[in-house]
Amino acid sequence: MMLLVCKNSVLALLLLHVFLLHGSAVAAGLARSHRRDVLPGPKGCDVFSGSWVRDDGSTTATAAYTGFRCPVIDPQFNCQLYGRPDSDYLRYRWKPASCELPRFDGLDFLTRMKGKTVMFVGDSLGRDQWESLVCLLHAAAPQSPSQLVSADPLYTYKFMEYELVVSFHRVPYLVDIDVMQGKRVLMLDDIAENAQAWRGADVLSFNSGHWWTHTGALQGWDYMGEGGQYSEDMDRMMAFQRGMTTWASWVDLNVDPAKTRVFFQSMSPTHYSSKEWPNPVSKNCYGETVPTTGLNSTAPPTGQEQVIKSVLQGMKSPVRLLDITALSAMRKDAHPSVYSGDYSSAQRANPAGSADCSHWCLPGLPDTWNQLFYTLLFYQ
């Protein structure tokens, strides 16, 4: 009797083992079936060199959400909600010259990044990308519990079920700004205060550059400080170089590449002068509805671009450049223009003087930035 029980137990264990193996094979097969649309190119493929291809199908990342159904789109970027009459700017996908991009898979991202923190750090172009990523992930799991905490300068969106935190830290210069005797001092050699928020993140994506050239009311500081010396101004590219070097030193000394992936977004182009492309319809990006082939793709790099690449090349830490400049330069059609919730009726009636040709509509171009971000994170 005892022998019979043992034999039955062994048989049951064998059957269970076979079932589990079969179940694993089925699950793997389903996963492969689910990912059939993913055709990543070789690791050596330059995903930033290619062209915009019109795609009227439903496979584009921008089809994942609308401006009416994402919980974090700022009025400044929400072109659909604020009356943009055309939608062709949503019907283009980026096609690298020598490979295919994986389709952005929000559930895959949530699953792979479970329990981790992804943080964007920089100016409003970083915010544009942060909001895009949150929208894409929210669209993939719209019923999943979430939490948004907005406490300027740190904005955090948490996908509770996946314990994934996606944050944006608004620090346009990256380095610290101290207040001394009522004056704002841009500290070219100090980043310690801002950097406290970055510790512990699993993925960090930085951007900076545009604010370093602002003057007048848009200038975010009164003095520059370095080594205990203060000045009212200096060559802006030299200041940017010094600020970026301070940032690079912090990354090299404080970020463990085995635990944290670091990215830097290249300069996002603007389209304020229609002299830059053929057959313009206005003085700037207003009214543009299609990309321009090859726009600025061979243009010399700006001062900021040169500084960024130079600093990254001198770093010890592996920092990936999210090189969106040339591909975004073709997208004169993708800006909010006058379709911004931050604009008055008078501003909307004056596109020649008011159009926003710096930021990008959501949904829109930043969704492609995140498709590239996704590719670099998981496929290259």
Short mmCIF file of C-alpha atoms in Angstrom, two decimals:
data_model
loop_
_atom_site.label_atom_id
_atom_site.label_comp_id
_atom_site.label_asym_id
_atom_site.label_seq_id
_atom_site.Cartn_x
_atom_site.Cartn_y
_atom_site.Cartn_z
CA MET A 1 0.00 0.00 0.00
CA MET A 2 2.84 2.34 0.88
CA LEU A 3 4.58 1.50 -2.40
CA LEU A 4 1.42 2.36 -4.38
CA VAL A 5 1.17 5.77 -2.69
CA CYS A 6 4.79 6.51 -3.48
CA LYS A 7 4.38 5.50 -7.10
CA ASN A 8 1.27 7.68 -7.42
CA SER A 9 3.11 10.60 -5.85
CA VAL A 10 6.03 10.26 -8.25
CA LEU A 11 3.62 10.03 -11.20
CA ALA A 12 1.78 13.12 -10.00
CA LEU A 13 5.04 15.05 -9.65
CA LEU A 14 6.14 14.00 -13.15
CA LEU A 15 2.79 15.10 -14.60
CA LEU A 16 3.01 18.40 -12.74
CA HIS A 17 6.55 18.94 -14.05
CA VAL A 18 5.44 18.26 -17.62
CA PHE A 19 2.46 20.60 -17.20
CA LEU A 20 4.65 23.39 -15.86
CA LEU A 21 7.12 22.97 -18.71
CA HIS A 22 4.28 22.99 -21.22
CA GLY A 23 2.75 26.04 -19.54
CA SER A 24 6.06 27.87 -19.68
CA ALA A 25 6.43 27.01 -23.35
CA VAL A 26 2.91 28.26 -24.05
CA ALA A 27 3.58 31.47 -22.12
CA ALA A 28 6.84 31.99 -24.00
CA GLY A 29 5.05 31.34 -27.27
CA LEU A 30 2.38 33.88 -26.39
CA ALA A 31 5.05 36.39 -25.46
CA ARG A 32 6.78 35.82 -28.78
CA SER A 33 3.44 36.12 -30.56
CA HIS A 34 2.70 39.33 -28.67
CA ARG A 35 6.06 40.78 -29.71
CA ARG A 36 5.94 39.80 -33.39
CA ASP A 37 5.66 43.45 -34.38
CA VAL A 38 8.99 44.21 -32.72
CA LEU A 39 11.80 44.16 -35.27
CA PRO A 40 14.79 45.75 -33.57
CA GLY A 41 17.77 46.45 -35.75
CA PRO A 42 21.32 45.40 -34.96
CA LYS A 43 22.93 46.98 -31.92
CA GLY A 44 25.18 48.99 -34.20
CA CYS A 45 22.26 50.60 -36.05
CA ASP A 46 22.13 54.40 -35.93
CA VAL A 47 18.50 54.86 -34.91
CA PHE A 48 18.81 58.65 -35.20
CA SER A 49 19.59 58.64 -38.92
CA GLY A 50 16.57 58.10 -41.17
CA SER A 51 13.41 59.72 -42.45
CA TRP A 52 9.81 60.44 -41.55
CA VAL A 53 7.36 58.06 -43.21
CA ARG A 54 3.65 58.74 -43.45
CA ASP A 55 1.74 55.98 -41.66
CA ASP A 56 -2.06 56.03 -41.66
CA GLY A 57 -2.25 52.71 -39.80
CA SER A 58 -2.80 52.16 -36.08
CA THR A 59 0.73 51.06 -35.16
CA THR A 60 2.23 54.45 -34.44
CA ALA A 61 3.02 55.42 -30.88
CA THR A 62 1.03 58.65 -31.22
CA ALA A 63 -2.17 56.64 -31.70
CA ALA A 64 -1.87 55.37 -28.13
CA TYR A 65 -3.58 58.35 -26.44
CA THR A 66 -5.29 61.66 -27.11
CA GLY A 67 -5.05 65.10 -25.62
CA PHE A 68 -8.39 64.49 -23.94
CA ARG A 69 -7.50 61.25 -22.14
CA CYS A 70 -4.11 61.73 -20.51
CA PRO A 71 -3.97 63.02 -16.91
CA VAL A 72 -0.77 65.09 -17.17
CA ILE A 73 -0.70 67.10 -20.42
CA ASP A 74 -0.08 70.78 -19.73
CA PRO A 75 -2.38 73.23 -21.55
CA GLN A 76 0.78 74.54 -23.24
CA PHE A 77 1.22 71.21 -25.10
CA ASN A 78 -2.40 70.11 -25.52
CA CYS A 79 -2.99 71.17 -29.13
CA GLN A 80 -6.02 68.93 -29.68
CA LEU A 81 -7.87 70.28 -26.68
CA TYR A 82 -7.20 73.88 -27.67
CA GLY A 83 -8.45 73.77 -31.21
CA ARG A 84 -5.75 72.61 -33.59
CA PRO A 85 -7.83 71.84 -36.72
CA ASP A 86 -5.46 69.39 -38.48
CA SER A 87 -4.14 65.98 -37.40
CA ASP A 88 -1.71 64.96 -40.16
CA TYR A 89 1.21 65.75 -37.84
CA LEU A 90 0.22 62.59 -35.92
CA ARG A 91 0.50 60.37 -38.99
CA TYR A 92 4.26 60.18 -39.37
CA ARG A 93 6.61 57.61 -37.88
CA TRP A 94 10.38 57.70 -37.69
CA LYS A 95 12.11 55.12 -39.89
CA PRO A 96 15.88 54.61 -39.32
CA ALA A 97 17.82 54.13 -42.56
CA SER A 98 19.22 50.69 -41.74
CA CYS A 99 16.86 49.03 -39.25
CA GLU A 100 13.36 49.01 -37.77
CA LEU A 101 12.46 50.57 -34.44
CA PRO A 102 10.66 48.41 -31.89
CA ARG A 103 7.09 49.58 -31.36
CA PHE A 104 6.74 51.31 -28.01
CA ASP A 105 5.04 48.76 -25.74
CA GLY A 106 3.73 50.41 -22.59
CA LEU A 107 2.96 47.17 -20.74
CA ASP A 108 6.41 45.87 -21.56
CA PHE A 109 7.95 49.07 -20.19
CA LEU A 110 5.86 48.88 -17.01
CA THR A 111 6.79 45.24 -16.47
CA ARG A 112 10.50 45.63 -17.14
CA MET A 113 10.75 48.74 -14.97
CA LYS A 114 8.65 47.43 -12.08
CA GLY A 115 9.84 48.83 -8.77
CA LYS A 116 12.16 51.36 -10.39
CA THR A 117 12.41 55.13 -10.76
CA VAL A 118 12.78 56.97 -14.07
CA MET A 119 13.55 60.69 -13.76
CA PHE A 120 13.74 63.45 -16.37
CA VAL A 121 15.80 66.46 -15.30
CA GLY A 122 16.03 69.81 -17.06
CA ASP A 123 13.81 72.38 -18.76
CA SER A 124 10.37 72.31 -20.38
CA LEU A 125 11.60 70.10 -23.24
CA GLY A 126 12.32 67.46 -20.61
CA ARG A 127 8.84 68.06 -19.26
CA ASP A 128 7.44 67.55 -22.77
CA GLN A 129 9.09 64.12 -22.88
CA TRP A 130 8.09 63.23 -19.30
CA GLU A 131 4.43 63.97 -20.00
CA SER A 132 4.60 61.97 -23.21
CA LEU A 133 5.99 58.92 -21.38
CA VAL A 134 3.36 59.13 -18.66
CA CYS A 135 0.64 59.38 -21.31
CA LEU A 136 1.98 56.36 -23.22
CA LEU A 137 2.19 54.26 -20.05
CA HIS A 138 -1.20 55.40 -18.79
CA ALA A 139 -2.74 54.43 -22.14
CA ALA A 140 -1.26 50.93 -21.78
CA ALA A 141 -2.81 50.45 -18.33
CA PRO A 142 -5.65 52.99 -18.04
CA GLN A 143 -7.40 51.22 -15.15
CA SER A 144 -4.23 50.67 -13.12
CA PRO A 145 -4.12 52.77 -9.91
CA SER A 146 -1.84 55.80 -10.12
CA GLN A 147 -0.81 58.85 -8.13
CA LEU A 148 0.35 62.28 -9.27
CA VAL A 149 2.24 64.55 -6.89
CA SER A 150 3.04 68.03 -8.20
CA ALA A 151 5.27 70.06 -5.92
CA ASP A 152 7.34 72.38 -8.10
CA PRO A 153 10.14 71.83 -9.01
CA LEU A 154 9.58 68.05 -8.63
CA TYR A 155 6.65 66.31 -10.35
CA THR A 156 6.07 62.61 -9.74
CA TYR A 157 3.70 60.12 -11.33
CA LYS A 158 3.55 56.68 -9.72
CA PHE A 159 2.04 53.57 -11.29
CA MET A 160 1.03 51.91 -8.02
CA GLU A 161 0.47 48.39 -9.35
CA TYR A 162 3.94 48.34 -10.90
CA GLU A 163 5.67 50.41 -8.19
CA LEU A 164 7.13 52.47 -11.02
CA VAL A 165 7.88 56.14 -10.41
CA VAL A 166 8.27 58.48 -13.42
CA SER A 167 9.39 61.95 -12.37
CA PHE A 168 10.36 65.32 -13.78
CA HIS A 169 12.69 67.70 -11.92
CA ARG A 170 12.48 71.23 -13.29
CA VAL A 171 16.02 72.65 -13.14
CA PRO A 172 16.74 74.34 -16.52
CA TYR A 173 20.41 75.01 -15.77
CA LEU A 174 21.08 71.72 -13.91
CA VAL A 175 23.48 73.57 -11.58
CA ASP A 176 22.19 75.32 -8.45
CA ILE A 177 20.77 78.82 -8.16
CA ASP A 178 21.43 80.40 -4.74
CA VAL A 179 19.79 83.54 -3.40
CA MET A 180 22.26 86.00 -1.91
CA GLN A 181 21.16 89.39 -0.59
CA GLY A 182 17.97 89.05 -2.60
CA LYS A 183 19.80 88.27 -5.85
CA ARG A 184 19.71 84.98 -7.78
CA VAL A 185 23.19 83.61 -8.32
CA LEU A 186 23.76 80.90 -10.92
CA MET A 187 26.43 78.70 -9.33
CA LEU A 188 28.53 77.36 -12.21
CA ASP A 189 30.55 75.12 -9.89
CA ASP A 190 27.85 73.85 -7.52
CA ILE A 191 25.14 71.27 -8.16
CA ALA A 192 24.84 69.62 -4.74
CA GLU A 193 21.37 70.94 -3.84
CA ASN A 194 19.66 69.97 -7.10
CA ALA A 195 21.44 66.63 -7.24
CA GLN A 196 19.93 65.47 -3.96
CA ALA A 197 16.72 64.70 -5.88
CA TRP A 198 18.54 62.49 -8.40
CA ARG A 199 20.08 60.01 -5.98
CA GLY A 200 18.61 56.53 -6.10
CA ALA A 201 17.02 56.83 -9.55
CA ASP A 202 17.45 53.81 -11.82
CA VAL A 203 17.26 55.86 -15.03
CA LEU A 204 18.20 59.54 -15.34
CA SER A 205 17.57 61.57 -18.49
CA PHE A 206 18.97 65.11 -18.50
CA ASN A 207 18.60 68.08 -20.82
CA SER A 208 19.79 71.68 -20.76
CA GLY A 209 20.90 74.42 -23.13
CA HIS A 210 18.07 76.75 -24.15
CA TRP A 211 17.91 78.77 -20.94
CA TRP A 212 21.62 79.56 -21.01
CA THR A 213 21.10 82.05 -23.85
CA HIS A 214 18.05 83.87 -22.45
CA THR A 215 18.31 87.57 -21.61
CA GLY A 216 15.99 90.17 -20.14
CA ALA A 217 12.82 88.93 -18.46
CA LEU A 218 13.53 85.33 -19.49
CA GLN A 219 16.95 85.27 -17.81
CA GLY A 220 16.66 83.12 -14.71
CA TRP A 221 19.53 84.64 -12.70
CA ASP A 222 21.00 88.00 -11.69
CA TYR A 223 24.65 87.02 -11.25
CA MET A 224 26.92 84.11 -12.09
CA GLY A 225 29.13 82.65 -9.39
CA GLU A 226 32.20 80.44 -9.57
CA GLY A 227 35.02 79.85 -7.09
CA GLY A 228 33.81 82.62 -4.80
CA GLN A 229 33.83 85.17 -7.63
CA TYR A 230 30.69 86.79 -9.04
CA SER A 231 29.94 88.54 -12.32
CA GLU A 232 26.89 90.09 -13.94
CA ASP A 233 27.48 88.14 -17.15
CA MET A 234 30.03 86.24 -19.22
CA ASP A 235 30.22 84.45 -22.56
CA ARG A 236 27.15 82.23 -22.45
CA MET A 237 28.72 79.18 -24.13
CA MET A 238 31.67 79.39 -21.75
CA ALA A 239 29.21 79.51 -18.84
CA PHE A 240 27.29 76.54 -20.27
CA GLN A 241 30.56 74.62 -20.67
CA ARG A 242 31.44 75.22 -17.02
CA GLY A 243 27.96 74.29 -15.80
CA MET A 244 27.95 71.12 -17.90
CA THR A 245 31.41 70.21 -16.60
CA THR A 246 30.09 70.52 -13.03
CA TRP A 247 27.20 68.23 -13.95
CA ALA A 248 29.56 65.71 -15.60
CA SER A 249 31.82 65.64 -12.55
CA TRP A 250 28.82 64.92 -10.31
CA VAL A 251 27.73 62.03 -12.55
CA ASP A 252 31.25 60.57 -12.68
CA LEU A 253 31.65 60.73 -8.91
CA ASN A 254 28.15 59.79 -7.74
CA VAL A 255 26.43 57.53 -10.27
CA ASP A 256 27.10 53.79 -10.26
CA PRO A 257 26.73 52.59 -13.89
CA ALA A 258 25.83 49.12 -12.62
CA LYS A 259 22.72 50.54 -10.95
CA THR A 260 21.76 53.66 -12.92
CA ARG A 261 21.44 54.33 -16.66
CA VAL A 262 22.16 57.92 -17.66
CA PHE A 263 20.95 59.71 -20.81
CA PHE A 264 21.33 63.25 -22.12
CA GLN A 265 18.85 64.71 -24.60
CA SER A 266 20.42 66.76 -27.39
CA MET A 267 19.12 70.22 -28.28
CA SER A 268 15.50 70.41 -29.35
CA PRO A 269 15.27 72.68 -32.45
CA THR A 270 12.94 75.64 -32.93
CA HIS A 271 11.13 76.82 -36.07
CA TYR A 272 10.65 80.56 -35.73
CA SER A 273 11.96 81.49 -39.18
CA SER A 274 10.19 80.03 -42.19
CA LYS A 275 13.21 81.03 -44.31
CA GLU A 276 14.70 77.71 -43.15
CA TRP A 277 12.37 75.59 -45.32
CA PRO A 278 10.82 75.75 -48.80
CA ASN A 279 7.23 76.79 -49.52
CA PRO A 280 6.37 78.28 -46.12
CA VAL A 281 2.78 79.17 -45.31
CA SER A 282 3.56 81.85 -42.71
CA LYS A 283 6.49 83.60 -41.01
CA ASN A 284 7.06 80.73 -38.59
CA CYS A 285 5.69 77.26 -37.77
CA TYR A 286 2.05 78.43 -37.78
CA GLY A 287 -0.03 76.56 -40.36
CA GLU A 288 2.63 73.96 -41.15
CA THR A 289 1.09 70.48 -41.45
CA VAL A 290 3.81 68.23 -42.92
CA PRO A 291 7.48 67.55 -42.16
CA THR A 292 10.28 68.91 -44.30
CA THR A 293 12.60 66.29 -45.72
CA GLY A 294 16.20 66.75 -44.65
CA LEU A 295 15.68 70.08 -42.89
CA ASN A 296 18.84 71.07 -41.00
CA SER A 297 20.09 67.48 -41.12
CA THR A 298 23.44 68.71 -42.38
CA ALA A 299 23.43 72.08 -40.60
CA PRO A 300 26.47 72.85 -38.44
CA PRO A 301 25.91 72.14 -34.74
CA THR A 302 24.92 75.01 -32.46
CA GLY A 303 27.19 76.18 -29.67
CA GLN A 304 25.12 74.24 -27.14
CA GLU A 305 25.34 71.04 -29.18
CA GLN A 306 29.12 71.36 -29.40
CA VAL A 307 29.36 71.86 -25.63
CA ILE A 308 27.12 68.86 -24.88
CA LYS A 309 29.03 66.47 -27.15
CA SER A 310 32.40 67.71 -25.94
CA VAL A 311 31.49 67.24 -22.28
CA LEU A 312 29.96 63.80 -22.83
CA GLN A 313 33.05 62.62 -24.71
CA GLY A 314 35.26 63.60 -21.76
CA MET A 315 33.25 61.70 -19.14
CA LYS A 316 34.27 58.46 -17.46
CA SER A 317 30.65 57.36 -16.99
CA PRO A 318 28.72 55.80 -19.88
CA VAL A 319 26.12 58.43 -20.82
CA ARG A 320 23.93 57.81 -23.89
CA LEU A 321 23.08 60.79 -26.06
CA LEU A 322 19.41 60.83 -27.06
CA ASP A 323 20.25 62.60 -30.31
CA ILE A 324 16.88 64.02 -31.33
CA THR A 325 18.12 67.27 -32.91
CA ALA A 326 18.28 66.45 -36.64
CA LEU A 327 15.15 64.29 -36.75
CA SER A 328 13.16 66.90 -34.81
CA ALA A 329 14.42 69.67 -37.10
CA MET A 330 12.33 68.11 -39.88
CA ARG A 331 9.14 68.49 -37.81
CA LYS A 332 8.18 72.13 -38.38
CA ASP A 333 4.58 70.83 -38.32
CA ALA A 334 4.61 69.46 -34.77
CA HIS A 335 4.67 72.60 -32.58
CA PRO A 336 1.71 74.01 -30.59
CA SER A 337 1.86 77.23 -32.59
CA VAL A 338 -1.17 79.19 -31.31
CA TYR A 339 -3.08 76.11 -30.08
CA SER A 340 -2.03 76.50 -26.48
CA GLY A 341 -4.19 76.77 -23.39
CA ASP A 342 -1.76 79.36 -22.06
CA TYR A 343 -2.63 81.81 -24.85
CA SER A 344 -5.19 84.62 -24.79
CA SER A 345 -7.54 85.23 -27.69
CA ALA A 346 -5.37 88.18 -28.73
CA GLN A 347 -2.27 85.99 -28.87
CA ARG A 348 -4.07 83.36 -30.92
CA ALA A 349 -5.11 86.05 -33.36
CA ASN A 350 -1.46 87.07 -33.84
CA PRO A 351 0.46 83.95 -34.92
CA ALA A 352 3.27 85.99 -36.45
CA GLY A 353 4.21 87.32 -33.03
CA SER A 354 2.88 84.72 -30.62
CA ALA A 355 3.24 81.22 -32.08
CA ASP A 356 5.04 78.71 -29.86
CA CYS A 357 7.55 77.10 -32.21
CA SER A 358 9.77 75.77 -29.40
CA HIS A 359 7.67 73.17 -27.62
CA TRP A 360 5.82 70.21 -29.14
CA CYS A 361 2.21 69.06 -29.25
CA LEU A 362 1.13 66.04 -27.18
CA PRO A 363 0.41 63.56 -28.57
CA GLY A 364 3.13 64.19 -31.10
CA LEU A 365 6.88 64.28 -31.65
CA PRO A 366 7.98 63.55 -28.03
CA ASP A 367 6.26 60.16 -28.37
CA THR A 368 8.92 59.32 -30.96
CA TRP A 369 11.60 60.55 -28.55
CA ASN A 370 10.24 58.02 -26.07
CA GLN A 371 10.18 55.28 -28.68
CA LEU A 372 13.88 55.96 -29.20
CA PHE A 373 14.41 56.13 -25.42
CA TYR A 374 12.67 52.73 -25.13
CA THR A 375 14.92 51.34 -27.89
CA LEU A 376 18.11 52.53 -26.18
CA LEU A 377 16.95 51.24 -22.80
CA PHE A 378 16.05 47.70 -23.86
CA TYR A 379 17.52 46.97 -27.31
CA GLN A 380 20.85 48.80 -27.57
#
